[in-house]
Amino acid sequence: MLYVYKFGGTSISDASRIKHVAKIATDKRKKIVVCSALDGVTEKLIHLAELASRGRETDVTHLIGEVNSLHSTLLDGAIASKEAREEASKRIKEVVEHLTVISTACARVREVTPKERDAILSCGEMLSSPILSAAITERGADSLYMTGGEAGIVTDDNFGDAVPIFEMTYHNIKRKVLPLVESGKIPVVAGYTAKTQHGDISTLGRGGSDYTATLIGAAVRAEEVILWSDVDGLMTADPRIVNEARVIDEVSYAEAREMAMFGAKSMHPRCLDPAEEFGIKVRFKNTFKPEGSGTLVKKSAKISGAVRAVLLVRDASAITVKGTSMVGKPGSAASIFNQVAKTGTNIMMISQSVSESNISFVVRRDGARRAARALERTMLSSGELASISVEDDISVVATIGENMKGTPGIAAILFRALADRGINVKMIAQGSSEMNISIVVDEIDGIEAVRAIHKAFGLDLL
Ligand code: ADP
Ligand code: ASP
Ligand code: MG
């Protein structure tokens, strides 16, 4: 029986945590380990790419120095054996050099292409994986580190949010990683990173280490993929917002997918797909409380209650398009969404007025300007649309549960809870699966709305 253990950034962010994680990783099970970048490092690298694109070479050098010393200090604190430390230290030096070459070149020409940005962003996992591997080696196990590309993950060239080429990826992982485990080794794979068919480095999108873990789990038909983090499992709400949030024991793939789409645990939105396809169980566990059973995602999960979780998407924007030429004209909505899709922007919810003269839809804030500009260039200039507006100060609150389908009265409880707190609902959408009611509220009401709904459905009492 083979397992995949993925450790998130907070689980490995200091020397004692690295040692603790190495202990978990050297339990008796056969396994493949996946690790994220250290907590906050991907954000630093995003900032680095931004500085490079503005030509700020001195700041770029300074930030690389910071990233380097963060990892070198961690290595010195976490690894006692000189030999293990030297090997990891050599690798850190190599990655830092690579990072320096790319980012200074970008800073000089004041441009960072999506391909270069991925080469920069992938360095976080490429720096953390040798440290974790050294800590595992130090516990007497035989460990080695590898990038996602070396492990066999191949993607298209949609840099920043690359899509795996599944069959090839599964085939490669079986061929490259499985023999290592069979020979008693513990591979530590840099999550989030992959390569294109041309051999360029790509990344799987934010939260992508979870995706790396499920891709590997599907390829090797793992008994279970365990996503180790700093919370007890998937919870009824973000515990940073709702103190009374509870761990959910079991969820179905469909519920977990819906939760991922609405930002639960900053999971990659597609990370459960490979597990669902091959029926691989996924478990969310707390690194700091390994004795807890966490949350299990599986096919026939025990589902109690209709509403299971309430989630908040803060970084959202609503785009409203107007135009009388849309009235009664079949295909106008399709053209709009087609233009948005071409920009790689995912639409979270849609609502159209009965008069058909306007359509509002919600996207992640970082894609809103790109989507609006694409519509301006195409449909506004051709007269198909009369106006396009973007509203940024909104949040989406998603109420999720597989058994909401067919349970009467859910909407009534939800809207009463909001009305009682004087929260204005700006937009409503229910997914066709009836597994999710999403509402848009003013950004300042977001947290209060989550708390009100969480309480109204008694999620704190489960
Ligand atoms: P990791 O680094 O382990 O991948 P993340 O930082 O990506 O962890 O995600 C963990 C955080 O997600 C938690 O600290 C928690 O605050 C937040 N979170 C948001 N929604 C949920 C939820 N429904 N259940 C559990 N955690 C959640
Ligand atoms: N380091 C990447 C991110 O922060 C991937 C991950 O942590 O899952 O998005
Ligand atoms: Mg994460």
Short mmCIF file of C-alpha atoms and ligand atoms in Angstrom, two decimals:
data_model
loop_
_atom_site.label_atom_id
_atom_site.label_comp_id
_atom_site.label_asym_id
_atom_site.label_seq_id
_atom_site.Cartn_x
_atom_site.Cartn_y
_atom_site.Cartn_z
CA MET A 1 0.00 0.00 0.00
CA LEU A 2 1.38 3.32 -1.09
CA TYR A 3 0.60 6.76 0.32
CA VAL A 4 1.19 10.34 -0.82
CA TYR A 5 1.87 12.89 1.94
CA LYS A 6 1.77 16.57 1.00
CA PHE A 7 3.01 19.15 3.48
CA GLY A 8 1.85 22.77 3.16
CA GLY A 9 4.00 25.86 3.70
CA THR A 10 3.12 26.44 7.36
CA SER A 11 4.02 22.83 8.21
CA ILE A 12 7.67 23.33 7.23
CA SER A 13 8.30 26.99 7.99
CA ASP A 14 10.81 26.62 10.85
CA ALA A 15 13.48 24.18 11.99
CA SER A 16 11.40 22.42 14.63
CA ARG A 17 8.51 22.04 12.18
CA ILE A 18 10.79 20.54 9.53
CA LYS A 19 12.04 18.00 12.06
CA HIS A 20 8.49 17.20 13.13
CA VAL A 21 7.39 16.73 9.52
CA ALA A 22 10.42 14.50 8.82
CA LYS A 23 9.25 12.31 11.71
CA ILE A 24 5.77 11.99 10.19
CA ALA A 25 7.31 11.30 6.78
CA THR A 26 9.40 8.46 8.20
CA ASP A 27 6.52 6.47 9.66
CA LYS A 28 6.31 2.86 8.50
CA ARG A 29 4.26 3.45 5.36
CA LYS A 30 5.67 3.41 1.84
CA LYS A 31 5.19 6.87 0.50
CA ILE A 32 5.91 9.74 -1.87
CA VAL A 33 6.22 13.16 -0.24
CA VAL A 34 5.17 16.42 -1.89
CA CYS A 35 6.04 19.77 -0.37
CA SER A 36 5.00 23.39 -0.84
CA ALA A 37 7.19 26.45 -0.67
CA LEU A 38 7.86 27.79 2.84
CA ASP A 39 5.05 29.93 4.17
CA GLY A 40 4.93 33.29 2.34
CA VAL A 41 7.74 32.48 -0.12
CA THR A 42 5.50 32.22 -3.20
CA GLU A 43 4.15 35.69 -2.33
CA LYS A 44 7.76 36.97 -2.11
CA LEU A 45 8.51 35.49 -5.54
CA ILE A 46 5.36 37.07 -7.02
CA HIS A 47 6.61 40.38 -5.65
CA LEU A 48 10.05 39.65 -7.09
CA ALA A 49 8.59 39.14 -10.57
CA GLU A 50 6.65 42.37 -10.19
CA LEU A 51 9.80 44.31 -9.18
CA ALA A 52 11.69 42.80 -12.11
CA SER A 53 8.96 43.84 -14.54
CA ARG A 54 9.41 47.42 -13.31
CA GLY A 55 13.18 47.28 -13.75
CA ARG A 56 13.94 47.58 -10.02
CA GLU A 57 17.19 45.63 -10.15
CA THR A 58 18.52 46.68 -6.73
CA ASP A 59 15.28 45.65 -5.02
CA VAL A 60 15.34 42.38 -6.95
CA THR A 61 18.85 41.62 -5.67
CA HIS A 62 17.85 42.54 -2.15
CA LEU A 63 14.78 40.28 -2.19
CA ILE A 64 16.74 37.34 -3.60
CA GLY A 65 19.20 37.80 -0.72
CA GLU A 66 16.25 37.62 1.70
CA VAL A 67 14.89 34.42 0.10
CA ASN A 68 18.37 32.88 0.14
CA SER A 69 19.04 33.63 3.80
CA LEU A 70 15.56 32.38 4.81
CA HIS A 71 16.36 28.95 3.36
CA SER A 72 20.01 28.86 4.43
CA THR A 73 19.11 29.72 8.03
CA LEU A 74 16.39 27.09 8.04
CA LEU A 75 18.78 24.50 6.67
CA ASP A 76 21.39 25.28 9.32
CA GLY A 77 18.81 25.07 12.10
CA ALA A 78 17.06 21.93 10.87
CA ILE A 79 19.90 19.68 9.73
CA ALA A 80 22.70 18.64 12.07
CA SER A 81 24.64 16.29 9.79
CA LYS A 82 27.28 18.12 7.77
CA GLU A 83 26.97 15.80 4.79
CA ALA A 84 23.17 16.13 4.41
CA ARG A 85 23.44 19.87 4.94
CA GLU A 86 26.11 20.30 2.30
CA GLU A 87 24.13 18.51 -0.38
CA ALA A 88 21.02 20.61 0.27
CA SER A 89 23.12 23.75 0.53
CA LYS A 90 24.63 23.08 -2.89
CA ARG A 91 21.16 22.75 -4.37
CA ILE A 92 19.94 25.95 -2.69
CA LYS A 93 22.93 27.78 -4.17
CA GLU A 94 22.12 26.43 -7.64
CA VAL A 95 18.45 27.48 -7.43
CA VAL A 96 19.35 30.93 -6.10
CA GLU A 97 21.81 31.41 -8.96
CA HIS A 98 19.15 30.38 -11.47
CA LEU A 99 16.69 32.80 -9.83
CA THR A 100 19.26 35.60 -9.95
CA VAL A 101 20.05 35.09 -13.64
CA ILE A 102 16.40 35.09 -14.72
CA SER A 103 15.20 37.94 -12.56
CA THR A 104 18.10 40.28 -13.28
CA ALA A 105 17.75 39.64 -17.00
CA CYS A 106 14.02 40.44 -16.70
CA ALA A 107 14.76 43.57 -14.64
CA ARG A 108 17.16 44.84 -17.31
CA VAL A 109 14.56 44.62 -20.07
CA ARG A 110 11.70 45.55 -17.71
CA GLU A 111 9.62 42.61 -18.79
CA VAL A 112 8.61 39.29 -17.28
CA THR A 113 6.89 36.95 -19.71
CA PRO A 114 4.50 34.30 -18.31
CA LYS A 115 7.19 31.69 -18.99
CA GLU A 116 9.82 33.63 -17.04
CA ARG A 117 7.36 34.30 -14.25
CA ASP A 118 6.84 30.54 -13.83
CA ALA A 119 10.59 30.00 -13.78
CA ILE A 120 10.72 32.51 -10.89
CA LEU A 121 7.64 31.25 -8.99
CA SER A 122 8.70 27.60 -9.12
CA CYS A 123 11.85 28.39 -7.10
CA GLY A 124 9.93 28.34 -3.77
CA GLU A 125 9.26 24.59 -3.95
CA MET A 126 12.65 23.96 -5.55
CA LEU A 127 14.26 25.51 -2.46
CA SER A 128 12.12 23.85 0.22
CA SER A 129 12.19 20.28 -1.15
CA PRO A 130 15.96 19.68 -0.68
CA ILE A 131 15.69 20.87 2.94
CA LEU A 132 12.84 18.47 3.73
CA SER A 133 14.60 15.67 1.91
CA ALA A 134 17.76 16.30 3.99
CA ALA A 135 15.70 16.19 7.21
CA ILE A 136 14.21 12.84 6.17
CA THR A 137 17.67 11.51 5.30
CA GLU A 138 18.89 12.61 8.70
CA ARG A 139 16.33 10.34 10.32
CA GLY A 140 18.03 7.38 8.68
CA ALA A 141 15.78 7.04 5.63
CA ASP A 142 16.95 7.06 2.04
CA SER A 143 15.45 10.20 0.51
CA LEU A 144 15.94 12.27 -2.64
CA TYR A 145 14.35 15.46 -3.96
CA MET A 146 13.00 16.10 -7.41
CA THR A 147 11.06 18.81 -9.26
CA GLY A 148 7.53 18.17 -10.50
CA GLY A 149 8.91 18.04 -14.03
CA GLU A 150 11.51 15.44 -13.02
CA ALA A 151 8.75 13.42 -11.36
CA GLY A 152 6.99 13.35 -14.74
CA ILE A 153 4.32 16.06 -14.53
CA VAL A 154 3.90 17.46 -18.05
CA THR A 155 1.57 20.36 -18.83
CA ASP A 156 0.40 22.57 -21.67
CA ASP A 157 2.06 25.97 -21.98
CA ASN A 158 -0.61 27.98 -20.21
CA PHE A 159 2.06 29.33 -17.83
CA GLY A 160 0.78 30.33 -14.39
CA ASP A 161 -2.18 27.98 -14.52
CA ALA A 162 -0.86 25.13 -16.60
CA VAL A 163 -3.08 22.12 -17.29
CA PRO A 164 -1.52 18.66 -16.94
CA ILE A 165 -1.41 16.37 -19.93
CA PHE A 166 -2.92 13.57 -17.91
CA GLU A 167 -2.12 10.31 -19.66
CA MET A 168 1.48 11.31 -20.28
CA THR A 169 1.84 12.56 -16.69
CA TYR A 170 0.45 9.34 -15.18
CA HIS A 171 2.64 7.23 -17.41
CA ASN A 172 5.77 9.23 -16.54
CA ILE A 173 5.14 9.23 -12.78
CA LYS A 174 4.70 5.45 -12.80
CA ARG A 175 7.91 5.08 -14.74
CA LYS A 176 10.04 7.62 -12.84
CA VAL A 177 8.78 7.72 -9.25
CA LEU A 178 7.35 4.27 -8.56
CA PRO A 179 10.67 2.39 -8.98
CA LEU A 180 12.28 4.75 -6.44
CA VAL A 181 9.66 3.89 -3.83
CA GLU A 182 9.90 0.18 -4.68
CA SER A 183 13.62 0.35 -3.96
CA GLY A 184 12.94 1.77 -0.49
CA LYS A 185 13.50 5.47 -1.16
CA ILE A 186 11.32 8.38 -0.04
CA PRO A 187 11.11 10.86 -2.94
CA VAL A 188 10.33 14.47 -2.02
CA VAL A 189 8.67 16.16 -4.98
CA ALA A 190 8.57 19.96 -5.30
CA GLY A 191 4.81 20.64 -5.50
CA TYR A 192 3.24 23.19 -7.86
CA THR A 193 6.09 22.80 -10.39
CA ALA A 194 5.89 20.97 -13.69
CA LYS A 195 7.29 21.22 -17.19
CA THR A 196 5.84 21.69 -20.64
CA GLN A 197 6.33 19.31 -23.52
CA HIS A 198 9.13 21.62 -24.69
CA GLY A 199 10.89 21.23 -21.35
CA ASP A 200 10.13 24.73 -19.97
CA ILE A 201 9.23 25.07 -16.30
CA SER A 202 5.51 25.62 -15.70
CA THR A 203 3.36 25.97 -12.56
CA LEU A 204 -0.05 24.47 -11.84
CA GLY A 205 -1.71 27.62 -10.40
CA ARG A 206 -2.00 28.85 -6.81
CA GLY A 207 -2.44 26.09 -4.27
CA GLY A 208 -0.95 23.78 -6.89
CA SER A 209 0.96 21.51 -4.48
CA ASP A 210 -2.34 19.86 -3.54
CA TYR A 211 -2.82 19.16 -7.26
CA THR A 212 0.70 17.68 -7.53
CA ALA A 213 -0.20 15.32 -4.68
CA THR A 214 -3.47 14.12 -6.24
CA LEU A 215 -1.87 13.71 -9.67
CA ILE A 216 0.82 11.50 -8.14
CA GLY A 217 -1.80 9.70 -6.04
CA ALA A 218 -3.86 8.93 -9.15
CA ALA A 219 -0.81 7.81 -11.13
CA VAL A 220 0.35 5.30 -8.50
CA ARG A 221 -3.20 4.39 -7.37
CA ALA A 222 -2.33 5.44 -3.83
CA GLU A 223 -4.26 4.03 -0.89
CA GLU A 224 -4.71 7.60 0.34
CA VAL A 225 -3.41 11.10 -0.39
CA ILE A 226 -2.93 12.98 2.87
CA LEU A 227 -2.83 16.78 2.69
CA TRP A 228 -1.10 17.87 5.92
CA SER A 229 -1.78 21.45 6.94
CA ASP A 230 -2.15 23.75 9.94
CA VAL A 231 -5.87 23.08 10.50
CA ASP A 232 -7.67 19.96 11.76
CA GLY A 233 -9.31 19.26 8.40
CA LEU A 234 -11.85 20.76 6.05
CA MET A 235 -14.02 22.91 8.24
CA THR A 236 -17.55 24.29 8.16
CA ALA A 237 -15.99 27.76 7.65
CA ASP A 238 -12.55 29.36 7.66
CA PRO A 239 -11.55 29.16 11.35
CA ARG A 240 -9.84 32.55 10.98
CA ILE A 241 -13.29 34.06 10.42
CA VAL A 242 -15.61 31.86 12.46
CA ASN A 243 -14.30 30.78 15.88
CA GLU A 244 -16.94 28.09 16.17
CA ALA A 245 -16.07 26.43 12.83
CA ARG A 246 -16.01 22.62 13.13
CA VAL A 247 -14.13 19.90 11.30
CA ILE A 248 -16.26 17.91 8.84
CA ASP A 249 -15.51 14.17 9.21
CA GLU A 250 -16.34 13.08 5.69
CA VAL A 251 -17.20 14.87 2.47
CA SER A 252 -18.02 13.67 -1.01
CA TYR A 253 -15.75 14.53 -3.93
CA ALA A 254 -18.49 16.80 -5.27
CA GLU A 255 -18.74 18.76 -2.02
CA ALA A 256 -14.99 19.02 -1.68
CA ARG A 257 -14.69 20.22 -5.28
CA GLU A 258 -17.35 22.86 -4.70
CA MET A 259 -15.55 23.94 -1.52
CA ALA A 260 -12.24 24.17 -3.39
CA MET A 261 -13.83 26.36 -6.09
CA PHE A 262 -14.95 28.78 -3.41
CA GLY A 263 -11.55 28.99 -1.80
CA ALA A 264 -11.73 26.56 1.14
CA LYS A 265 -8.20 26.05 2.44
CA SER A 266 -6.84 27.90 -0.62
CA MET A 267 -7.06 24.55 -2.40
CA HIS A 268 -6.38 24.39 -6.10
CA PRO A 269 -9.87 24.41 -7.72
CA ARG A 270 -9.19 21.29 -9.80
CA CYS A 271 -7.07 19.40 -7.28
CA LEU A 272 -9.71 16.80 -6.44
CA ASP A 273 -10.38 15.79 -10.03
CA PRO A 274 -7.58 13.20 -10.42
CA ALA A 275 -8.54 11.61 -7.08
CA GLU A 276 -12.21 11.47 -8.01
CA GLU A 277 -11.50 9.96 -11.41
CA PHE A 278 -9.65 7.00 -9.92
CA GLY A 279 -11.54 6.83 -6.61
CA ILE A 280 -8.44 7.73 -4.57
CA LYS A 281 -9.27 8.77 -1.01
CA VAL A 282 -8.00 12.19 0.07
CA ARG A 283 -7.56 13.05 3.73
CA PHE A 284 -6.98 16.51 5.24
CA LYS A 285 -4.98 16.35 8.44
CA ASN A 286 -3.29 18.67 10.92
CA THR A 287 0.52 18.29 11.01
CA PHE A 288 0.51 19.52 14.59
CA LYS A 289 -2.18 17.07 15.75
CA PRO A 290 -1.43 13.93 13.73
CA GLU A 291 -3.52 11.79 16.07
CA GLY A 292 -6.76 13.42 14.81
CA SER A 293 -8.54 11.68 11.93
CA GLY A 294 -9.12 14.90 9.97
CA THR A 295 -11.49 15.00 7.01
CA LEU A 296 -11.86 12.15 4.58
CA VAL A 297 -12.94 12.80 0.99
CA LYS A 298 -14.34 9.68 -0.62
CA LYS A 299 -17.02 8.37 -2.93
CA SER A 300 -19.88 7.40 -0.63
CA ALA A 301 -19.19 9.81 2.19
CA LYS A 302 -21.47 9.91 5.24
CA ILE A 303 -23.25 13.22 4.83
CA SER A 304 -25.16 14.63 7.77
CA GLY A 305 -27.28 17.73 7.31
CA ALA A 306 -28.06 19.76 4.23
CA VAL A 307 -25.73 22.73 4.63
CA ARG A 308 -22.15 21.65 5.27
CA ALA A 309 -19.96 24.72 4.88
CA VAL A 310 -20.08 28.48 4.36
CA LEU A 311 -17.21 30.06 2.50
CA LEU A 312 -16.07 33.57 1.75
CA VAL A 313 -14.35 34.69 -1.43
CA ARG A 314 -12.95 38.12 -0.66
CA ASP A 315 -10.94 38.87 -3.75
CA ALA A 316 -13.86 38.93 -6.18
CA SER A 317 -15.20 41.52 -8.64
CA ALA A 318 -18.61 41.81 -10.29
CA ILE A 319 -18.72 42.77 -13.96
CA THR A 320 -22.01 44.10 -15.32
CA VAL A 321 -22.61 44.43 -19.03
CA LYS A 322 -25.59 46.28 -20.49
CA GLY A 323 -27.01 46.54 -23.95
CA THR A 324 -30.52 46.54 -25.40
CA SER A 325 -29.24 44.58 -28.39
CA MET A 326 -28.95 41.57 -26.08
CA VAL A 327 -32.71 41.47 -25.51
CA GLY A 328 -34.22 38.42 -27.15
CA LYS A 329 -31.04 37.72 -29.07
CA PRO A 330 -30.00 34.12 -28.68
CA GLY A 331 -26.27 33.58 -28.22
CA SER A 332 -25.42 37.00 -26.77
CA ALA A 333 -24.59 35.54 -23.33
CA ALA A 334 -22.53 32.82 -25.01
CA SER A 335 -20.48 35.45 -26.90
CA ILE A 336 -19.80 37.37 -23.68
CA PHE A 337 -18.67 34.30 -21.76
CA ASN A 338 -16.64 33.14 -24.71
CA GLN A 339 -14.67 36.41 -24.73
CA VAL A 340 -14.08 36.13 -20.98
CA ALA A 341 -13.01 32.50 -21.27
CA LYS A 342 -10.44 33.43 -23.91
CA THR A 343 -8.66 35.54 -21.27
CA GLY A 344 -8.33 32.46 -19.03
CA THR A 345 -10.68 33.99 -16.44
CA ASN A 346 -12.97 31.62 -14.60
CA ILE A 347 -16.54 32.81 -13.96
CA MET A 348 -17.74 32.04 -10.43
CA MET A 349 -21.39 33.06 -10.75
CA ILE A 350 -23.77 34.59 -13.27
CA SER A 351 -27.08 36.41 -13.05
CA GLN A 352 -29.24 37.93 -15.77
CA SER A 353 -32.12 40.32 -15.26
CA VAL A 354 -35.54 39.20 -16.51
CA SER A 355 -35.51 42.08 -19.02
CA GLU A 356 -32.37 40.46 -20.49
CA SER A 357 -30.84 43.90 -20.93
CA ASN A 358 -28.07 43.30 -18.44
CA ILE A 359 -25.93 40.42 -17.26
CA SER A 360 -23.73 40.43 -14.16
CA PHE A 361 -21.06 37.90 -13.43
CA VAL A 362 -18.41 37.44 -10.79
CA VAL A 363 -14.74 36.63 -11.33
CA ARG A 364 -11.58 36.63 -9.19
CA ARG A 365 -10.40 40.21 -8.82
CA ASP A 366 -7.02 39.60 -10.44
CA GLY A 367 -8.75 38.60 -13.69
CA ALA A 368 -11.48 41.28 -13.71
CA ARG A 369 -9.63 44.02 -15.61
CA ARG A 370 -8.38 41.54 -18.19
CA ALA A 371 -11.92 40.22 -18.77
CA ALA A 372 -13.44 43.72 -18.96
CA ARG A 373 -10.78 44.91 -21.42
CA ALA A 374 -11.42 41.92 -23.67
CA LEU A 375 -15.14 42.75 -23.74
CA GLU A 376 -14.40 46.41 -24.45
CA ARG A 377 -12.10 45.54 -27.33
CA THR A 378 -14.58 43.19 -28.93
CA MET A 379 -18.23 43.69 -28.01
CA LEU A 380 -18.25 47.31 -26.84
CA SER A 381 -16.44 48.59 -29.90
CA SER A 382 -18.75 46.62 -32.20
CA GLY A 383 -21.82 48.07 -30.46
CA GLU A 384 -23.07 44.70 -29.20
CA LEU A 385 -22.75 46.06 -25.66
CA ALA A 386 -23.61 49.57 -24.50
CA SER A 387 -21.63 49.61 -21.25
CA ILE A 388 -19.33 47.55 -19.08
CA SER A 389 -18.73 48.25 -15.41
CA VAL A 390 -16.52 46.56 -12.82
CA GLU A 391 -17.33 46.60 -9.11
CA ASP A 392 -14.43 45.63 -6.85
CA ASP A 393 -15.69 46.14 -3.31
CA ILE A 394 -17.74 42.95 -3.15
CA SER A 395 -17.38 39.48 -1.66
CA VAL A 396 -19.01 36.17 -2.51
CA VAL A 397 -20.48 34.01 0.22
CA ALA A 398 -21.08 30.40 -0.83
CA THR A 399 -23.30 28.04 1.16
CA ILE A 400 -22.48 24.47 0.21
CA GLY A 401 -23.86 20.97 0.80
CA GLU A 402 -24.70 18.00 -1.39
CA ASN A 403 -27.99 17.33 0.41
CA MET A 404 -29.25 20.88 -0.05
CA LYS A 405 -30.72 19.51 -3.24
CA GLY A 406 -34.34 18.79 -2.58
CA THR A 407 -34.31 20.14 0.99
CA PRO A 408 -36.99 22.84 1.13
CA GLY A 409 -36.56 26.06 3.06
CA ILE A 410 -32.78 26.50 2.81
CA ALA A 411 -33.00 29.80 0.96
CA ALA A 412 -35.60 31.12 3.42
CA ILE A 413 -33.34 30.46 6.44
CA LEU A 414 -30.35 31.95 4.64
CA PHE A 415 -32.00 35.19 3.59
CA ARG A 416 -33.74 35.63 6.97
CA ALA A 417 -30.33 35.33 8.70
CA LEU A 418 -28.92 38.07 6.47
CA ALA A 419 -31.98 40.30 6.75
CA ASP A 420 -31.87 40.05 10.57
CA ARG A 421 -28.36 41.48 10.51
CA GLY A 422 -29.28 44.16 7.95
CA ILE A 423 -27.01 42.71 5.27
CA ASN A 424 -27.93 43.68 1.74
CA VAL A 425 -27.73 40.94 -0.92
CA LYS A 426 -26.61 42.31 -4.28
CA MET A 427 -26.74 39.17 -6.39
CA ILE A 428 -27.87 35.56 -5.99
CA ALA A 429 -27.05 32.42 -7.93
CA GLN A 430 -27.77 28.76 -7.39
CA GLY A 431 -25.67 26.20 -9.19
CA SER A 432 -27.61 23.74 -11.36
CA SER A 433 -26.39 20.97 -9.05
CA GLU A 434 -28.32 22.74 -6.26
CA MET A 435 -25.26 22.06 -4.11
CA ASN A 436 -24.42 25.69 -3.67
CA ILE A 437 -26.21 28.99 -3.12
CA SER A 438 -23.83 31.89 -3.76
CA ILE A 439 -24.60 35.46 -2.89
CA VAL A 440 -22.75 38.71 -3.47
CA VAL A 441 -22.57 41.22 -0.63
CA ASP A 442 -20.62 44.44 -0.04
CA GLU A 443 -17.07 43.56 0.93
CA ILE A 444 -17.49 45.05 4.41
CA ASP A 445 -20.44 42.72 5.09
CA GLY A 446 -18.65 39.52 3.99
CA ILE A 447 -17.42 38.22 7.34
CA GLU A 448 -20.65 39.09 9.13
CA ALA A 449 -22.65 37.29 6.41
CA VAL A 450 -20.57 34.11 6.82
CA ARG A 451 -21.00 34.17 10.60
CA ALA A 452 -24.76 34.75 10.31
CA ILE A 453 -25.30 31.87 7.87
CA HIS A 454 -23.00 29.53 9.81
CA LYS A 455 -25.04 30.14 12.95
CA ALA A 456 -28.44 30.02 11.25
CA PHE A 457 -27.78 26.47 10.03
CA GLY A 458 -26.38 25.38 13.40
CA LEU A 459 -23.01 24.48 11.92
CA ASP A 460 -21.37 25.41 15.21
CA LEU A 461 -23.43 22.74 17.00
CA LEU A 462 -22.67 19.68 14.87
P1 ADP B 1 -1.24 24.80 3.29
O1 ADP B 1 -0.08 25.72 3.34
O2 ADP B 1 -1.13 23.67 4.24
O3 ADP B 1 -1.59 24.37 1.89
P2 ADP B 1 -3.18 26.87 3.22
O4 ADP B 1 -2.65 28.12 3.87
O5 ADP B 1 -3.16 26.79 1.74
O6 ADP B 1 -2.44 25.62 3.84
O7 ADP B 1 -4.63 26.62 3.75
C1 ADP B 1 -4.87 26.48 5.14
C2 ADP B 1 -5.71 27.62 5.65
O8 ADP B 1 -6.95 27.64 4.94
C3 ADP B 1 -6.10 27.46 7.09
O9 ADP B 1 -5.13 28.05 7.93
C4 ADP B 1 -7.45 28.14 7.18
O10 ADP B 1 -7.40 29.39 7.82
C5 ADP B 1 -7.88 28.37 5.74
N1 ADP B 1 -9.23 27.90 5.43
C6 ADP B 1 -10.15 28.61 4.72
N2 ADP B 1 -11.31 27.96 4.63
C7 ADP B 1 -11.15 26.79 5.29
C8 ADP B 1 -12.01 25.68 5.54
N3 ADP B 1 -13.28 25.64 5.13
N4 ADP B 1 -11.50 24.65 6.23
C9 ADP B 1 -10.23 24.65 6.67
N5 ADP B 1 -9.37 25.68 6.47
C10 ADP B 1 -9.81 26.74 5.79
N1 ASP B 2 3.44 27.60 -3.24
C1 ASP B 2 2.28 27.60 -4.10
C2 ASP B 2 1.28 28.65 -3.63
O1 ASP B 2 1.53 29.31 -2.64
C3 ASP B 2 1.63 26.26 -4.19
C4 ASP B 2 1.06 25.72 -2.89
O2 ASP B 2 1.44 26.17 -1.79
O3 ASP B 2 0.23 24.83 -2.96
O4 ASP B 2 0.29 28.83 -4.26
MG MG B 3 -2.28 25.54 0.21
#
